[in-house]
CSV table of C-alpha atoms in Angstrom, one decimal:
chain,number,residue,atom,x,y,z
B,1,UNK,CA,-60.3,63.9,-1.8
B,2,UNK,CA,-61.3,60.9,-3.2
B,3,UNK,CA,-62.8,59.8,-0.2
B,4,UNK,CA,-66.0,57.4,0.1
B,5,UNK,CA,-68.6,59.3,-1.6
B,6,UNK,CA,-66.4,58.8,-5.1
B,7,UNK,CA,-66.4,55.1,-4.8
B,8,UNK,CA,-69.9,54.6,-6.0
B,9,UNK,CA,-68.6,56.5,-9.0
B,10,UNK,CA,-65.6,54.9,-9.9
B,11,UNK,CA,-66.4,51.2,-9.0
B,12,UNK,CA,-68.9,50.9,-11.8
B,13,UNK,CA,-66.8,52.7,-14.2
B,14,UNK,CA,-64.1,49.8,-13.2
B,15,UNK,CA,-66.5,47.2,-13.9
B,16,UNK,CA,-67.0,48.5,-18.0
B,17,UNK,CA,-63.7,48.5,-19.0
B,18,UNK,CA,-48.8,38.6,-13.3
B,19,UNK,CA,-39.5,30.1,-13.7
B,20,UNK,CA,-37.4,33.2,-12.3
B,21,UNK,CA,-36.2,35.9,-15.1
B,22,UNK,CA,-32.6,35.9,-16.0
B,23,UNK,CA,-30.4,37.6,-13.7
B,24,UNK,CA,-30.1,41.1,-13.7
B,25,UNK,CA,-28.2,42.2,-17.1
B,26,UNK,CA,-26.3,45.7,-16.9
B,27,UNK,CA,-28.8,48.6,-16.4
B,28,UNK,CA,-29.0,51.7,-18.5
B,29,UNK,CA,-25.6,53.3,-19.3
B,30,UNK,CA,-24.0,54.9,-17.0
B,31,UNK,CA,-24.9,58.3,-18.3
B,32,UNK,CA,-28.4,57.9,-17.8
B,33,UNK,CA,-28.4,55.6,-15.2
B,34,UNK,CA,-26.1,57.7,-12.9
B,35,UNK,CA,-27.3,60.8,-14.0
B,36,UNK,CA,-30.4,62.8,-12.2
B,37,UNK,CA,-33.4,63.0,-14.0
B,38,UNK,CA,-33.8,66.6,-14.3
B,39,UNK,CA,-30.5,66.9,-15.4
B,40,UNK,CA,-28.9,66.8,-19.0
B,41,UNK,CA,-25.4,64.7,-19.9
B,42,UNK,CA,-23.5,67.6,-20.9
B,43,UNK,CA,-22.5,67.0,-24.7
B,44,UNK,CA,-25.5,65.1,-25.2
B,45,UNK,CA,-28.2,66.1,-27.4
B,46,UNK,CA,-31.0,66.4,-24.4
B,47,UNK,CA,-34.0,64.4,-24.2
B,48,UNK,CA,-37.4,66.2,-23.3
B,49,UNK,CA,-40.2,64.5,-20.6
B,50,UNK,CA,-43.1,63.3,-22.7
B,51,UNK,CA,-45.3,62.1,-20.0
B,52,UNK,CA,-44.7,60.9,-16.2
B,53,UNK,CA,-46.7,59.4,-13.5
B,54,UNK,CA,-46.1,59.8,-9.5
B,55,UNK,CA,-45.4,56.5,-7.8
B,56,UNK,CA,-47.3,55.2,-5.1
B,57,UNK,CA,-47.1,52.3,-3.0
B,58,UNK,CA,-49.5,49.3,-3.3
B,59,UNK,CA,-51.9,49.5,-1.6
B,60,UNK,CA,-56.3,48.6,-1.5
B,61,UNK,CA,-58.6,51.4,-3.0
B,62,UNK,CA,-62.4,50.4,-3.0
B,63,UNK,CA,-62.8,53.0,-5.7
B,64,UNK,CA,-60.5,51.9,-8.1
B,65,UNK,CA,-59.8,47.9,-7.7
B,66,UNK,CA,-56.0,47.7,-9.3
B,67,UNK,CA,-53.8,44.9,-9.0
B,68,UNK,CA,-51.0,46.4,-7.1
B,69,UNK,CA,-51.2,44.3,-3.9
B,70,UNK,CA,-50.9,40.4,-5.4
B,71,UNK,CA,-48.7,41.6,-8.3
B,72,UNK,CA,-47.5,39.9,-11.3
B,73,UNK,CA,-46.4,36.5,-12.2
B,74,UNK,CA,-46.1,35.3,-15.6
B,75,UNK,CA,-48.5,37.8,-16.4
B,76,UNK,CA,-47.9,40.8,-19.7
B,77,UNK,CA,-49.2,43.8,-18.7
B,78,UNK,CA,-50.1,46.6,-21.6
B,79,UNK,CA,-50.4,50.2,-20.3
B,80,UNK,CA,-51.4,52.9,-22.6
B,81,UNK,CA,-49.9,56.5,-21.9
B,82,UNK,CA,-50.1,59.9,-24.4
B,83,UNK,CA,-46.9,61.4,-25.0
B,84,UNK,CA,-47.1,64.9,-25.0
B,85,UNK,CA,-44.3,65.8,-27.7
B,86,UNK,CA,-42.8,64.6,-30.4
B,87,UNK,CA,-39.6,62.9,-31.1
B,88,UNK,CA,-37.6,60.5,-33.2
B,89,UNK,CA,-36.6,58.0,-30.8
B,90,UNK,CA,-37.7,57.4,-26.9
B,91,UNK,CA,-37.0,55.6,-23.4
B,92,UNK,CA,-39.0,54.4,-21.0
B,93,UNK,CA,-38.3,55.1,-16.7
B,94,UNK,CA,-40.0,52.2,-14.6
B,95,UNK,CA,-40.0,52.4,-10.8
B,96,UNK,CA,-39.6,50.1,-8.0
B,97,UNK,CA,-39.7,52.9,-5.3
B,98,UNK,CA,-41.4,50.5,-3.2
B,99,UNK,CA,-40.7,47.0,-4.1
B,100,UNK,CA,-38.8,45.3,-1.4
B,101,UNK,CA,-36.7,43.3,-3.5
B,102,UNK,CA,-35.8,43.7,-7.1
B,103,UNK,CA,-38.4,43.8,-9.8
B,104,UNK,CA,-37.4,41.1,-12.3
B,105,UNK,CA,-38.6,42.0,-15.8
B,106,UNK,CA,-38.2,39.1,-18.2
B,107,UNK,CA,-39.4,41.8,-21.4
B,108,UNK,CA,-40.2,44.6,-22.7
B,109,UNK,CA,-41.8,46.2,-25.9
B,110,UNK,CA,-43.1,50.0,-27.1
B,111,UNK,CA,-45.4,50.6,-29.5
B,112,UNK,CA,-48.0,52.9,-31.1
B,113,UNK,CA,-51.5,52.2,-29.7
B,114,UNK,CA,-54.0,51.7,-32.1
B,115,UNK,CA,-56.9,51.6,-29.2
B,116,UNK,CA,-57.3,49.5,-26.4
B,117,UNK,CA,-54.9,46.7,-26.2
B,118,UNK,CA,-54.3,46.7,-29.5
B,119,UNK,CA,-51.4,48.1,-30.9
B,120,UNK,CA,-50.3,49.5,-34.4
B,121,UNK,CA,-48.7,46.9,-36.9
B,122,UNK,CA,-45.2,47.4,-37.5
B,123,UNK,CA,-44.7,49.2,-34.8
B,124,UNK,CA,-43.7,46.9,-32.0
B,125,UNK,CA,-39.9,48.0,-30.9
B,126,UNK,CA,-38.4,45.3,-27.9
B,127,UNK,CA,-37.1,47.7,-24.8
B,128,UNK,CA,-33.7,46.7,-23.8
B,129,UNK,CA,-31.8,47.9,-20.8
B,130,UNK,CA,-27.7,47.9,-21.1
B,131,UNK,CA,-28.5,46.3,-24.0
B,132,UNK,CA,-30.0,42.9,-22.4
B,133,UNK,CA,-33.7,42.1,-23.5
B,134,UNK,CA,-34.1,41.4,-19.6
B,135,UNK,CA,-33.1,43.5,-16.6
B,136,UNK,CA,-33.9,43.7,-13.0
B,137,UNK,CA,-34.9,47.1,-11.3
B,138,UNK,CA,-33.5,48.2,-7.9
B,139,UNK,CA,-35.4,48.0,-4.8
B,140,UNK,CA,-36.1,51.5,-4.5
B,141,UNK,CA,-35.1,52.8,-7.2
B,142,UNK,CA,-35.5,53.5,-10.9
B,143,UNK,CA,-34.5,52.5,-14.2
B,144,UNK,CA,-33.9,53.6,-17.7
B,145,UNK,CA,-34.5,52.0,-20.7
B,146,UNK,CA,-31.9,52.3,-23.8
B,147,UNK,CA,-33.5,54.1,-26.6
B,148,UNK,CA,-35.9,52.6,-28.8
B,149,UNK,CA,-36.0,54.2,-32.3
B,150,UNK,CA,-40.1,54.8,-32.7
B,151,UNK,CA,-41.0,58.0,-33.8
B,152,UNK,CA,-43.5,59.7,-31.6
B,153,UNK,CA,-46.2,62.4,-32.9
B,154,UNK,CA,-47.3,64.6,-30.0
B,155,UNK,CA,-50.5,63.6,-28.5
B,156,UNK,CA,-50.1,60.4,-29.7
B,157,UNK,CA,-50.8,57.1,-27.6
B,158,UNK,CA,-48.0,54.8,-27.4
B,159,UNK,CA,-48.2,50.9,-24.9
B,160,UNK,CA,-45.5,49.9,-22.7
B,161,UNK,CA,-45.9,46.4,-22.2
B,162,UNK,CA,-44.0,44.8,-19.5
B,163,UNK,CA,-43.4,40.9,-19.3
B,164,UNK,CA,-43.2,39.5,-15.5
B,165,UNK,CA,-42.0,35.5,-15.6
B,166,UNK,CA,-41.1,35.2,-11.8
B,167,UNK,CA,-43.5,36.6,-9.1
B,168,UNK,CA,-42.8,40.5,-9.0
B,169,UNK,CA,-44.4,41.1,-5.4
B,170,UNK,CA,-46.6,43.6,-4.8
B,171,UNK,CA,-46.4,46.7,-7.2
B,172,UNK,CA,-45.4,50.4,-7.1
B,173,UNK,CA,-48.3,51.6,-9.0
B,174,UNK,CA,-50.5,54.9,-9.9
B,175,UNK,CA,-54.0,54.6,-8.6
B,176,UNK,CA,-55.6,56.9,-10.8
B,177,UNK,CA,-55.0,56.5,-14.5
B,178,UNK,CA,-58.0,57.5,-16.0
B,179,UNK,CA,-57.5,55.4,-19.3
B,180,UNK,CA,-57.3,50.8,-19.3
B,181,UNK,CA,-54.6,49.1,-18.5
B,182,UNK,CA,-54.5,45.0,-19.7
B,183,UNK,CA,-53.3,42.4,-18.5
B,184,UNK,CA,-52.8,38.3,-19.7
B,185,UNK,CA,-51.5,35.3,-19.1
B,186,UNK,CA,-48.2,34.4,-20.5
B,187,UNK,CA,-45.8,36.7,-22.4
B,188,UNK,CA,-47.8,38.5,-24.7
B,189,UNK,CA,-45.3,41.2,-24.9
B,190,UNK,CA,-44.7,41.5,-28.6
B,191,UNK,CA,-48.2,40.9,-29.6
B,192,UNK,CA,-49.8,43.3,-32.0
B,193,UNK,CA,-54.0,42.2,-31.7
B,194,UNK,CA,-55.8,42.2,-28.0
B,195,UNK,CA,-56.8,39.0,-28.4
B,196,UNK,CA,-55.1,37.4,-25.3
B,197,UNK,CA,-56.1,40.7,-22.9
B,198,UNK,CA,-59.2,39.4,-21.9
B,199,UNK,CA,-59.7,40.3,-18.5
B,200,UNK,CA,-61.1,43.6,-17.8
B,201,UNK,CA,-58.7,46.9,-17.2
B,202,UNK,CA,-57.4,48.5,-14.6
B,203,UNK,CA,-57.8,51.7,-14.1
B,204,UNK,CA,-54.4,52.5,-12.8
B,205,UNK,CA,-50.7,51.6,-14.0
B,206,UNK,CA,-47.9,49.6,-12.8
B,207,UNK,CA,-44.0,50.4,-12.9
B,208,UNK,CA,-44.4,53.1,-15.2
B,209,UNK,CA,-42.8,56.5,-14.1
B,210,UNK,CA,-41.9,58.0,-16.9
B,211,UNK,CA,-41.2,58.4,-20.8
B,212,UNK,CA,-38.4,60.5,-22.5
B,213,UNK,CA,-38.2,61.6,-26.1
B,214,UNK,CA,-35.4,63.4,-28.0
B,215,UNK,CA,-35.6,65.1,-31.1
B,216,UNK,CA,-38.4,68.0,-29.1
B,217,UNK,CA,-38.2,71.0,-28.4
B,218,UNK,CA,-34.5,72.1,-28.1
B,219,UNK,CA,-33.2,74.1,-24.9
B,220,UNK,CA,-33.3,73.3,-21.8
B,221,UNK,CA,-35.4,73.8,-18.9
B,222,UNK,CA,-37.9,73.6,-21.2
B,223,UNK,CA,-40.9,70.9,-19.0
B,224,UNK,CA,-43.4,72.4,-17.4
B,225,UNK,CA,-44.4,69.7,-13.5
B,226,UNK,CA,-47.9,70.2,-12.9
B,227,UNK,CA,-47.5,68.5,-9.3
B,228,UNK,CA,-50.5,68.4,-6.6
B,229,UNK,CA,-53.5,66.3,-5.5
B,230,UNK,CA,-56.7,65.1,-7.4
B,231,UNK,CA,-57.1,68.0,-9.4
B,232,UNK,CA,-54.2,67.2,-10.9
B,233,UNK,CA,-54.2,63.8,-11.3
B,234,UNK,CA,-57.9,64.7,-12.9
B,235,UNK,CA,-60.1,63.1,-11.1
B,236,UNK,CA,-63.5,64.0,-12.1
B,237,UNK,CA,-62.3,64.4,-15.9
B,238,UNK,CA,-63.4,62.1,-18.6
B,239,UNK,CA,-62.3,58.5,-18.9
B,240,UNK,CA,-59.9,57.9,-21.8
B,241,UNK,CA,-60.1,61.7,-23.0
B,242,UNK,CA,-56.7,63.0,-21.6
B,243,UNK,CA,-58.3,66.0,-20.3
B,244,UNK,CA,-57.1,66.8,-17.1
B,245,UNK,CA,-55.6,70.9,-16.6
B,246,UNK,CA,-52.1,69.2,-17.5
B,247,UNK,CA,-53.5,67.9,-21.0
B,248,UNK,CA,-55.1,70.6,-21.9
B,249,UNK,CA,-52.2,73.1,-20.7
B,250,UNK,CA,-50.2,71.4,-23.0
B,251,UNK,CA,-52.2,71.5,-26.1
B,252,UNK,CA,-51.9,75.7,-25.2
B,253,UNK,CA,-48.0,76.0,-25.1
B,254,UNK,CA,-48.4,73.5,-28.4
B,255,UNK,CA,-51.1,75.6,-29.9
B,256,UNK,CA,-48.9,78.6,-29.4
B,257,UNK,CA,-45.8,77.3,-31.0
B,258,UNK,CA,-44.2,77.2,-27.3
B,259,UNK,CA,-41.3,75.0,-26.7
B,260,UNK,CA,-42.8,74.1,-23.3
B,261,UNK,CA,-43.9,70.7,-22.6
B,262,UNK,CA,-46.4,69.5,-19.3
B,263,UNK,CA,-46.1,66.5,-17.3
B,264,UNK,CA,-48.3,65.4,-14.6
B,265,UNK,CA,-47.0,64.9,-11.3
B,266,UNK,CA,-50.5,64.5,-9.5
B,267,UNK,CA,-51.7,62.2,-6.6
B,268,UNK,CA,-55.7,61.8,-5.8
B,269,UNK,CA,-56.2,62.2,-2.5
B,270,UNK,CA,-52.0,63.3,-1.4
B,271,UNK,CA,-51.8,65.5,1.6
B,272,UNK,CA,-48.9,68.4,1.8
B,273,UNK,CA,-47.9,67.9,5.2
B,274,UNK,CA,-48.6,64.0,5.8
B,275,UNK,CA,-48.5,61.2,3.9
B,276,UNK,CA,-51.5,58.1,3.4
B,277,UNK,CA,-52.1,54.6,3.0
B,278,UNK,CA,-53.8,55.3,0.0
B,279,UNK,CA,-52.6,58.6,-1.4
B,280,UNK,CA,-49.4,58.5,-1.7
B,281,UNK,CA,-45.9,59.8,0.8
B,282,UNK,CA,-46.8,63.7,2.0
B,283,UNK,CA,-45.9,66.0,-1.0
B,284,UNK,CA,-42.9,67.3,0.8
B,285,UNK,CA,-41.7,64.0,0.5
B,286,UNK,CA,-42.0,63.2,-2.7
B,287,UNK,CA,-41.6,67.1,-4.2
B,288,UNK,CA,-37.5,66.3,-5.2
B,289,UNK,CA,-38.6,62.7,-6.5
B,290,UNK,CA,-41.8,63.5,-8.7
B,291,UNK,CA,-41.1,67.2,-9.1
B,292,UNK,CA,-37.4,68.6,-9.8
B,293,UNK,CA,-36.1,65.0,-10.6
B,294,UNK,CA,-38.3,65.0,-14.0
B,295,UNK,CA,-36.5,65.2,-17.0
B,296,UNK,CA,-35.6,69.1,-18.0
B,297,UNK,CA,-37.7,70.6,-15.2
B,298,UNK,CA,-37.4,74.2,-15.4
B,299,UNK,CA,-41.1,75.1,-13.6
B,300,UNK,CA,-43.6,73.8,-11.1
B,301,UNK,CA,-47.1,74.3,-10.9
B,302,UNK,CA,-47.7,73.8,-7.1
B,303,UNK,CA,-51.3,73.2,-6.2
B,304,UNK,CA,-51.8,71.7,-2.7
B,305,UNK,CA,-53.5,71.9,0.3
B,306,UNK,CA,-57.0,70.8,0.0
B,307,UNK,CA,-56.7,67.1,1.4
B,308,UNK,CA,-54.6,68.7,4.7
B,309,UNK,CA,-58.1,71.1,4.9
B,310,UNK,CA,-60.6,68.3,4.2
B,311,UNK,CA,-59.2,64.9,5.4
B,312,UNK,CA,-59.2,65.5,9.0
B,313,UNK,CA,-63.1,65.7,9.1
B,314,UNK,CA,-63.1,62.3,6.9
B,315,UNK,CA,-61.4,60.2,9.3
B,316,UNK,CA,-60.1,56.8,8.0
B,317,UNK,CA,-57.6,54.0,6.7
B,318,UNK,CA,-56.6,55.9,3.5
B,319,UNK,CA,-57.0,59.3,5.2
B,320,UNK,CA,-54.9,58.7,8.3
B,321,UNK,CA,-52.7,60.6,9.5
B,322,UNK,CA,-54.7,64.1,9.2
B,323,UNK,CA,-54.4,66.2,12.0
B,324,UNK,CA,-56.1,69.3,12.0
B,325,UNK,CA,-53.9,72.1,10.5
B,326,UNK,CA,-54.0,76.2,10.2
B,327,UNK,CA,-53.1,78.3,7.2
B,328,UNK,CA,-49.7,78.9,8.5
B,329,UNK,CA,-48.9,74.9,8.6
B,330,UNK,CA,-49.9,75.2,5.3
B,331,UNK,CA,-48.2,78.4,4.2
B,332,UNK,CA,-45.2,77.1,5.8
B,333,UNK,CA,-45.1,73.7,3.8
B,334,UNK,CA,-46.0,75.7,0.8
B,335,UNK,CA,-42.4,78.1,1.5
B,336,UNK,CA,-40.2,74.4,2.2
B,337,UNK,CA,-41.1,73.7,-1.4
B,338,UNK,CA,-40.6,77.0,-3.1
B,339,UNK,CA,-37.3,76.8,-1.3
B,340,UNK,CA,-36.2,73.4,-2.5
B,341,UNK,CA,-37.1,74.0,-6.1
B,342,UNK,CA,-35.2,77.6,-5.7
B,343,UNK,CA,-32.6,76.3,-4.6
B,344,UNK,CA,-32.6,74.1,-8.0
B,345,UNK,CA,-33.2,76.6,-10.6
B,346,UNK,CA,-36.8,75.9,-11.0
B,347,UNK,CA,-39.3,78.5,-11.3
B,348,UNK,CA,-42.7,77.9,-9.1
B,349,UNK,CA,-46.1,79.0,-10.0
B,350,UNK,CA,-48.3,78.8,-6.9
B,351,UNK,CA,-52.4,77.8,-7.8
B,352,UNK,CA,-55.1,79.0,-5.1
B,353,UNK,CA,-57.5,76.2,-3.6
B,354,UNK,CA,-61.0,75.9,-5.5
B,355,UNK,CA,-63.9,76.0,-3.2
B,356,UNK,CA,-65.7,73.1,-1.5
B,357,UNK,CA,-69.2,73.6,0.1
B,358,UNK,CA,-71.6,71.4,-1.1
B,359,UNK,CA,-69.0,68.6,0.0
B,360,UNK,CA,-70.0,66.5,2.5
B,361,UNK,CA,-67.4,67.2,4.7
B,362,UNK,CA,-67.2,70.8,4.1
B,363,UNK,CA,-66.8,72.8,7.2
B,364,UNK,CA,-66.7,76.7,7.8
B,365,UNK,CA,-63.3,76.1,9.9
B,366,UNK,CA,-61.9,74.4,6.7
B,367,UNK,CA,-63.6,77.2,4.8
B,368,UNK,CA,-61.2,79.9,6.8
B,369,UNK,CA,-58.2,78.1,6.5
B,370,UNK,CA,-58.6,77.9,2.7
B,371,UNK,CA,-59.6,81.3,2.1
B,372,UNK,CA,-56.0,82.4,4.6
B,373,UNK,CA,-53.8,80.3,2.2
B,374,UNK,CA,-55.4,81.3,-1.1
B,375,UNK,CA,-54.8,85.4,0.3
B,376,UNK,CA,-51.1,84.2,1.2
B,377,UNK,CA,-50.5,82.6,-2.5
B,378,UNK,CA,-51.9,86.0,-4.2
B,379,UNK,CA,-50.1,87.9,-2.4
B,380,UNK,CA,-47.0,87.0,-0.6
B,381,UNK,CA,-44.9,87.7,-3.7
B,382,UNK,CA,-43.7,84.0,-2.6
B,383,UNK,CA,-44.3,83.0,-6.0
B,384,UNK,CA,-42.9,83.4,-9.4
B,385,UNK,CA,-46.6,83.1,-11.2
B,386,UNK,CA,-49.8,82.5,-9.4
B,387,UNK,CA,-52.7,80.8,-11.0
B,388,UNK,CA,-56.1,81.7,-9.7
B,389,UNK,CA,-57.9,78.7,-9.8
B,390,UNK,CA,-60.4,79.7,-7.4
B,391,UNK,CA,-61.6,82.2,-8.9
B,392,UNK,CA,-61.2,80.6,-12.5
B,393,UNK,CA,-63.5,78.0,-11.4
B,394,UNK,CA,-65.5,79.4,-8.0
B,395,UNK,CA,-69.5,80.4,-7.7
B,396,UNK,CA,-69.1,82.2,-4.1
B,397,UNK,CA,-67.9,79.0,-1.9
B,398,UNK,CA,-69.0,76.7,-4.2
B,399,UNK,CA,-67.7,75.5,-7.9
B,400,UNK,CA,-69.9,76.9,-10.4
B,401,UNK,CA,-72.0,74.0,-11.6
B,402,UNK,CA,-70.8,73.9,-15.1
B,403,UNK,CA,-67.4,73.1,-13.5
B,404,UNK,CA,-68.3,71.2,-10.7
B,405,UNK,CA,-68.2,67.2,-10.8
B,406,UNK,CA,-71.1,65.2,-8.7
B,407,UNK,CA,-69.1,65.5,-5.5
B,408,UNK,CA,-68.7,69.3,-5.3
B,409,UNK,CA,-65.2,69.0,-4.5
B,410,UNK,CA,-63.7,67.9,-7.9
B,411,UNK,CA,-63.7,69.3,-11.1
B,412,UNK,CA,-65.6,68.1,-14.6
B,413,UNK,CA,-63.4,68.5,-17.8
B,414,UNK,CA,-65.1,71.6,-18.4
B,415,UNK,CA,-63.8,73.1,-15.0
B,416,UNK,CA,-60.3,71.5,-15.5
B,417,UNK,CA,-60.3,73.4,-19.1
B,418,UNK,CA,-60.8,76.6,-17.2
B,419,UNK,CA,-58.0,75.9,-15.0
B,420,UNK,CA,-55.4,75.8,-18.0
B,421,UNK,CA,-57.4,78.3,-19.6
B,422,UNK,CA,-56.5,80.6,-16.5
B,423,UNK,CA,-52.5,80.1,-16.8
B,424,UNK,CA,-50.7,82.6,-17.8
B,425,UNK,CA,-48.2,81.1,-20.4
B,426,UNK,CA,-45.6,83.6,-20.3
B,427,UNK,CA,-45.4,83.3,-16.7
B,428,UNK,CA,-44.4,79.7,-17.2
């Protein structure tokens, strides 16, 4: 999915809306830095993921232009992100998974957004890293900041600006961000006004994999990874309205006085089986990385499959590799990820495939190999949970239209309502 026939969507929609850094100070402490993400420091009061976003490597998308291929050089780049809980103090998780060399970041701030690239007055708190204002980022790898004392209301919008003085190469990014990101000249990283983001957005974000808070829910276990493709990562949903499945699944545990939290582990366009250009390394790849890594992780939602059904009749650069595959390739990638997050702790909640035809690359031979995998995910018993989205959101082989976006493969906020709408919270 989010092949050529969304570019004439999202191109317009782009059009409406970086002298070296010191050397590398000390990264995070060693408890956080050494420690996995989904695990806790024992003795420590635990922190609880209030949003993440899946890495992917730079890379050219004609729907969404992003900046991910030239980079920054002294350039501040202002990201806004809604945190899904609340807490009394936070840290923010930047990745370099496929920067070359190390990312040198010359700053940092957090603050509350107050719309756009404005943020809140009074609010600005400087991110520091081992305690240094400064910190370079493995090649590779990830780091975490120390914690920054601003309270954070769930729902609430926070900015992570990040402050590039030497030339950070190209970017580990997220193509499909659904909200502005800003960008200026200069360090602009403790600015309160937009005045000096004068360019327009991007549509994607840059270094940003996650941010913790503590002072949430207690227990542990306790974050819910809503990991797959586009209809995950939203696509199709409304620009700026954080409602893709994962928001609105949230606001339900919230709503219900759960202690659950969601975090969004989507890709728009990523294959199970093999990986893309454009879309991101094959979700068996990146399941431990984006999945069972996240902080607290006690359950998956696993909904994959449709890209390794539709991409090999869309032949192309961001597409390639996508060999033709059966339901039992599927079903058997599927199982290699159950396994891996059984063998974790981690509960799974399988979600069927929604239906297709009216796509323009729907075929009946992709029609049967959905229709095999979404009978194997109902009833297998592979699962701990299965969430029907199929039938949550089908009209026969087609999504009903109140549901259906223009392209008849993705979803409208309406039809990604009625996915969280059809999960079954205590099976969570």
């Amino acid at each position: 999915m989010i092949g050529k026939p969304l570019a004439r969507v999202a191109v317009p929609l782009a059009a409406t809306l970086l002298a070296l850094a010191p050397s590398a100070a000390p990264a995070a402490p060693a408890a956080d830095r050494n420690q996995p993400s989904g695990q806790q420091p024992s003795g420590q009061r635990p922190w609880t993921a209030a949003w993440t976003a899946a890495p992917q490597a730079p890379a050219h998308t004609d729907w969404y232009p992003n900046w991910s291929e030239a980079g920054f050089e002294n350039q501040t780049v202002r990201q806004v992100i809604r945190a899904g809980v609340a807490g009394s103090e936070l840290r923010v998780r930047l990745s370099n998974a496929y920067g070359k060399t190390p990312l040198r970041l010359a700053g940092a701030t957090v603050a509350l957004s107050d719309g756009g690239a404005a943020v809140r007055p009074g609010t600005v708190r400087p991110l520091r890293f081992g305690g240094a204002g400064s910190a370079a980022v493995p090649a590779g790898g990830e780091l975490v900041s120390d914690p920054a004392a601003l309270p954070v209301e769930a729902f609430g919008k926070l900015a992570v600006t990040l402050y590039f003085q030497a030339p950070s190469g190209p970017a580990t990014f997220h193509n499909l961000a659904l909200t502005g990101s800003y960008r200026a000249a200069g360090d602009h990283s403790a600015d309160v006004s937009a005045g000096a983001f004068t360019e327009p957005p991007s549509l994607s974000w840059y270094y940003l994999a996650g941010v913790d808070v503590k002072g949430g829910p207690r227990g542990r276990g306790n974050t819910v990874v809503a990991f797959g493709d586009s209809l995950t990562d939203g696509y199709g949903s409304d620009f700026g309205a954080d409602n893709r499945y994962p928001d609105v699944l949230a606001e339900r545990l919230a709503a219900a006085g759960s202690p659950r939290t969601v975090v969004n582990a989507g890709i728009g366009g990523n294959k199970l089986l093999n990986g893309s250009d454009c879309f991101g390394e094959s979700a068996l790849t990146r399941f431990r990385r984006d999945a069972l890594d996240r902080t607290g992780v006690g359950t998956v939602i696993l909904l994959e499959g449709t890209n390794d059904i539709v991409q090999p009749d869309e032949p192309g650069r961001c597409t390639t590799p996508a060999p033709k595959v059966t339901a039992q390739d599927i079903t058997a990638g599927l199982r290699q990820l159950i396994g891996e997050a059984r063998a974790r702790g981690v509960r799974v909640v399988g979600a069927t495939i929604p239906p297709y035809q009216g796509y323009g690359h729907w075929t009946e031979r992709g029609e049967r190999v959905r229709n095999e995998v979404n009978q194997w995910i109902r009833t297998s018993g592979a699962y701990d949970g299965v969430v029907d989205v199929d039938r949550a959101v089908a009209d026969g082989p087609r999504i009903r239209k109140e549901f259906a976006f223009t392209d008849g493969i993705h979803l409208n906020s309406a039809g990604y309502r009625a996915v969280a709408e059809a999960v079954d919270l205590d099976r969570l």
